[in-house]
Tab-separated table of N, CA and C in Angstrom:
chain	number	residue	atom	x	y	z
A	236	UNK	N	8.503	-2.378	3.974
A	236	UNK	CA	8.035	-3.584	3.341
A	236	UNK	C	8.665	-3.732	1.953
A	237	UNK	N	8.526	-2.431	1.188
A	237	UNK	CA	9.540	-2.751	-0.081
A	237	UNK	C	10.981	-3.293	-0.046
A	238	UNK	N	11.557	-2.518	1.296
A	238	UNK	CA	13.060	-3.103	1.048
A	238	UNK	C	13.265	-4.775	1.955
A	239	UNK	N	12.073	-5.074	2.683
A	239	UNK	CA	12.261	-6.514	2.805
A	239	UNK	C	12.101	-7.732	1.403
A	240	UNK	N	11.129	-6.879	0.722
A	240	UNK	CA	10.458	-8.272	-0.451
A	240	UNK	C	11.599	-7.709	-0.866
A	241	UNK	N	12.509	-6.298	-1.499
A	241	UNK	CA	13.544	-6.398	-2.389
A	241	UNK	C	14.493	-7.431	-1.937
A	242	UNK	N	15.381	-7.303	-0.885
A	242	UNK	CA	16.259	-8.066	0.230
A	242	UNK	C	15.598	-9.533	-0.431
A	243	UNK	N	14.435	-9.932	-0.084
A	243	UNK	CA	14.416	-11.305	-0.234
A	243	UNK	C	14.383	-11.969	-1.518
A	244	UNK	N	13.908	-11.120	-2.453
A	244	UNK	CA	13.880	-11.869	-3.827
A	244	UNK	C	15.548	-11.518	-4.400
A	245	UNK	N	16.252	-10.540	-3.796
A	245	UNK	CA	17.557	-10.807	-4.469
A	245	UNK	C	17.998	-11.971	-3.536
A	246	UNK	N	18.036	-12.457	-2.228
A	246	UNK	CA	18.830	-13.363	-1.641
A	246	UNK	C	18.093	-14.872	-2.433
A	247	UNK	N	17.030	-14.690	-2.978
A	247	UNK	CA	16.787	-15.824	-4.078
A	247	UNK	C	17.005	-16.487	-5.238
A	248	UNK	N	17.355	-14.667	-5.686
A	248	UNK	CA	18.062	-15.093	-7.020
A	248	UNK	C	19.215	-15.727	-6.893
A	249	UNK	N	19.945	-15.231	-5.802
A	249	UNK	CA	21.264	-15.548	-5.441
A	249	UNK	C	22.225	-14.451	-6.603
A	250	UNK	N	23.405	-14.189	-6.006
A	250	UNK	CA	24.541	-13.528	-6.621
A	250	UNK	C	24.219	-11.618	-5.783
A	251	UNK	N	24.247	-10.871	-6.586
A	251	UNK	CA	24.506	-9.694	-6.625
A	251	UNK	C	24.427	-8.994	-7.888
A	252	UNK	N	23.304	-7.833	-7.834
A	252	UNK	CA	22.779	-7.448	-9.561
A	252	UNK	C	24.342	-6.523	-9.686
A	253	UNK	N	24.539	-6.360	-10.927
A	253	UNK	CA	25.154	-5.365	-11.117
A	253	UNK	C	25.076	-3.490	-11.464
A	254	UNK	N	25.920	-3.379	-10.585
A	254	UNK	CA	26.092	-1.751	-10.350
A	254	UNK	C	25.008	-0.738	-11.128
A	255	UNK	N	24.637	-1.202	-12.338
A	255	UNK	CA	23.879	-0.448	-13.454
A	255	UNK	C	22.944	-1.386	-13.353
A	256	UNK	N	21.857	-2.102	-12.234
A	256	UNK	CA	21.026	-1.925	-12.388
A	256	UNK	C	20.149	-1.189	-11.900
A	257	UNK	N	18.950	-1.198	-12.842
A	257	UNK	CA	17.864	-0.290	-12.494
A	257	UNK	C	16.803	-0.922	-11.474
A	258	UNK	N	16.373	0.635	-10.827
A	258	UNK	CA	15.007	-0.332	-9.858
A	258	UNK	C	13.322	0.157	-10.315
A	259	UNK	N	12.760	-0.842	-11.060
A	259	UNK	CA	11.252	-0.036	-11.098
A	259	UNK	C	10.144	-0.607	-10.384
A	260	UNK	N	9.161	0.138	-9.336
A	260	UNK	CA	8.218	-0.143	-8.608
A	260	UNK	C	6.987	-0.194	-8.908
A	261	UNK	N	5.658	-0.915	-9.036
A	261	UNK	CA	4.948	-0.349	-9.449
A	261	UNK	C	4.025	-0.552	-8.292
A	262	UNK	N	3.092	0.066	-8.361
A	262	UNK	CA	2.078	-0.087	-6.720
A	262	UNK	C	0.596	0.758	-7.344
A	263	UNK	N	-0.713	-0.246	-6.575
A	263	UNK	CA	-2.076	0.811	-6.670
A	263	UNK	C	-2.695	1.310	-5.532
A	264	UNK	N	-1.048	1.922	-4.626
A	264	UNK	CA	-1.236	2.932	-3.569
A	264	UNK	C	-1.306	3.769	-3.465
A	265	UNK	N	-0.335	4.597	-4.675
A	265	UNK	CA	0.332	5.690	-4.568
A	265	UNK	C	0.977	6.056	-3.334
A	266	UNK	N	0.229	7.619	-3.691
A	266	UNK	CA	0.303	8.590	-2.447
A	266	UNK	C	-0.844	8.413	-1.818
A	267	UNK	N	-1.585	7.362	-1.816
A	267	UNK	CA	-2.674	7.292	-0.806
A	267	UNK	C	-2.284	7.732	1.445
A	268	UNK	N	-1.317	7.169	1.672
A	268	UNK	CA	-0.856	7.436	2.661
A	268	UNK	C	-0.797	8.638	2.831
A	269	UNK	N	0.096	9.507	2.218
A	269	UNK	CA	-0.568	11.406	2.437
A	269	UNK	C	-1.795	11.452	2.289
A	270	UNK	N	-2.831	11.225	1.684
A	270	UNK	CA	-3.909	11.998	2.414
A	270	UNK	C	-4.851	11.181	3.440
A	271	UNK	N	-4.186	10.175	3.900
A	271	UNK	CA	-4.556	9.356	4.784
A	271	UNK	C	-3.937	10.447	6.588
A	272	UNK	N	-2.805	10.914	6.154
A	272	UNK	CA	-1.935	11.515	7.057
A	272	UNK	C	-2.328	12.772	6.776
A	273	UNK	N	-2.897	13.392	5.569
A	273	UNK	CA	-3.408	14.777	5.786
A	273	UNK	C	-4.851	14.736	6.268
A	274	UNK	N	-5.673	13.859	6.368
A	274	UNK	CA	-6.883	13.794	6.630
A	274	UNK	C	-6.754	13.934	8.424
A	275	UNK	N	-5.739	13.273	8.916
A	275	UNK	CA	-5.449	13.958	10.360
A	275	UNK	C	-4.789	14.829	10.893
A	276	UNK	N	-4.596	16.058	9.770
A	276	UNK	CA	-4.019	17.478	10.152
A	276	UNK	C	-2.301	17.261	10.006
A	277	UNK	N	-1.767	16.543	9.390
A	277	UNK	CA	-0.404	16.759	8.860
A	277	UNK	C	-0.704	17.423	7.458
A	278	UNK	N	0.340	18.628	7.099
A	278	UNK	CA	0.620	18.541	5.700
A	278	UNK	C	0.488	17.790	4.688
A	279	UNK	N	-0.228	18.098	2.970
A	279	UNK	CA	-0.175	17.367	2.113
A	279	UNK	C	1.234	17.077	1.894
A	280	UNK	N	2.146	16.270	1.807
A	280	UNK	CA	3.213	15.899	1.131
A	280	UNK	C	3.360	15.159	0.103
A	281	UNK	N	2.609	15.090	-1.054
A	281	UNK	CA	2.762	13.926	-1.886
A	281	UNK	C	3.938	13.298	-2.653
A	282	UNK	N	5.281	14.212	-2.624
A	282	UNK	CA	6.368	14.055	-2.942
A	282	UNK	C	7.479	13.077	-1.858
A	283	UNK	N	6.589	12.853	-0.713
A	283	UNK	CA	7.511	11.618	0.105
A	283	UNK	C	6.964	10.300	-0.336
A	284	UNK	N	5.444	10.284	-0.784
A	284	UNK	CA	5.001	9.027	-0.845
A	284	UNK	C	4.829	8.419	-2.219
A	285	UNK	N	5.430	9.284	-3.395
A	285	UNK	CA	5.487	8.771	-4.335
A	285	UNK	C	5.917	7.173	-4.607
A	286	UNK	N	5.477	6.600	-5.768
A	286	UNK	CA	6.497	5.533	-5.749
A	286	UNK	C	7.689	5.696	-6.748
A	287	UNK	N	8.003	6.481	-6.969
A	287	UNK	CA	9.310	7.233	-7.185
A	287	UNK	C	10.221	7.071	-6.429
A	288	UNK	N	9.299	7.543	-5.295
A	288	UNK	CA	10.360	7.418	-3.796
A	288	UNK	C	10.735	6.318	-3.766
A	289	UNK	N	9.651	4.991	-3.745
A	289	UNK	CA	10.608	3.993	-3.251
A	289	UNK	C	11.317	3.309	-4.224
A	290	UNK	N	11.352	3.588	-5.389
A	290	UNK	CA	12.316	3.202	-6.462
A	290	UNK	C	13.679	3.888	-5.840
A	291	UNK	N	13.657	5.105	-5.999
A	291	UNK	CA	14.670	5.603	-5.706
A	291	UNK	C	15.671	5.404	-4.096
A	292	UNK	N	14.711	5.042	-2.836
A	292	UNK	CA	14.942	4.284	-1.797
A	292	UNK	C	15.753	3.118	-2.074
A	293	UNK	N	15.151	2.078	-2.780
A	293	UNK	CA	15.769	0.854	-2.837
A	293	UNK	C	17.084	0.785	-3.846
A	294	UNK	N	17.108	1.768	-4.650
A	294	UNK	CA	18.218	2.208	-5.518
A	294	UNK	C	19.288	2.070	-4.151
A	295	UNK	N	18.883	3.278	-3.236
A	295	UNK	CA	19.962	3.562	-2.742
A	295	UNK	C	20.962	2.698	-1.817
A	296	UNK	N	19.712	1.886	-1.037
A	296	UNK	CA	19.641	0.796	-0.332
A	296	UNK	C	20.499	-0.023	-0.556
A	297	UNK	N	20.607	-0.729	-2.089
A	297	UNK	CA	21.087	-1.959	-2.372
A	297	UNK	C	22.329	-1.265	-3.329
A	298	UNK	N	22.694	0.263	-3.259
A	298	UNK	CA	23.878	0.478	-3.904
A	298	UNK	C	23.712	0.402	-5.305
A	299	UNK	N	22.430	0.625	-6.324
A	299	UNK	CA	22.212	0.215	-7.655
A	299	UNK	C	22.124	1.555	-8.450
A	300	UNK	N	22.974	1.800	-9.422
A	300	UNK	CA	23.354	2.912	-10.020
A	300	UNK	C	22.560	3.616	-11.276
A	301	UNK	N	21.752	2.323	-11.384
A	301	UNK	CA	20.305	2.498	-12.823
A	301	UNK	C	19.560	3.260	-12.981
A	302	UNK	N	18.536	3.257	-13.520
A	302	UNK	CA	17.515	4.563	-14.190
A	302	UNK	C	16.537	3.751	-13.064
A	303	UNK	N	15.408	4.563	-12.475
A	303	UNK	CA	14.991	4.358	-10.749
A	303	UNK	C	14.094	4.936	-11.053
């Protein structure tokens, strides 16, 4: 879902950000999903569901070289 709303609000802006930009996420999910997924016997992982992660996801995604 992050990298669709990203995808769509850049095809709005129109153009292409440049190389050095940065991506910042903010969310009042967190890591709620790990212990949603540890509450049914998976591992705590809270380091996949950061939103770190998906800063750093959509960094990679859209090729953006910035502070993430």
């Amino acid at each position: 879902m992050t990298i669709r709303a990203a995808a769509q609000a850049l095809a709005e802006a129109g153009g292409t950000p440049p190389l050095e930009t940065g991506v910042f996420v903010g969310s009042t999910i967190g890591e709620s999903r790990a212990f949603e997924d540890a509450a049914e016997g998976a591992p705590l992982r809270l380091e996949d569901f950061t939103v770190s992660s998906f800063a750093a996801g959509l960094a990679r995604r859209f090729r953006l070289h910035g502070a993430a």
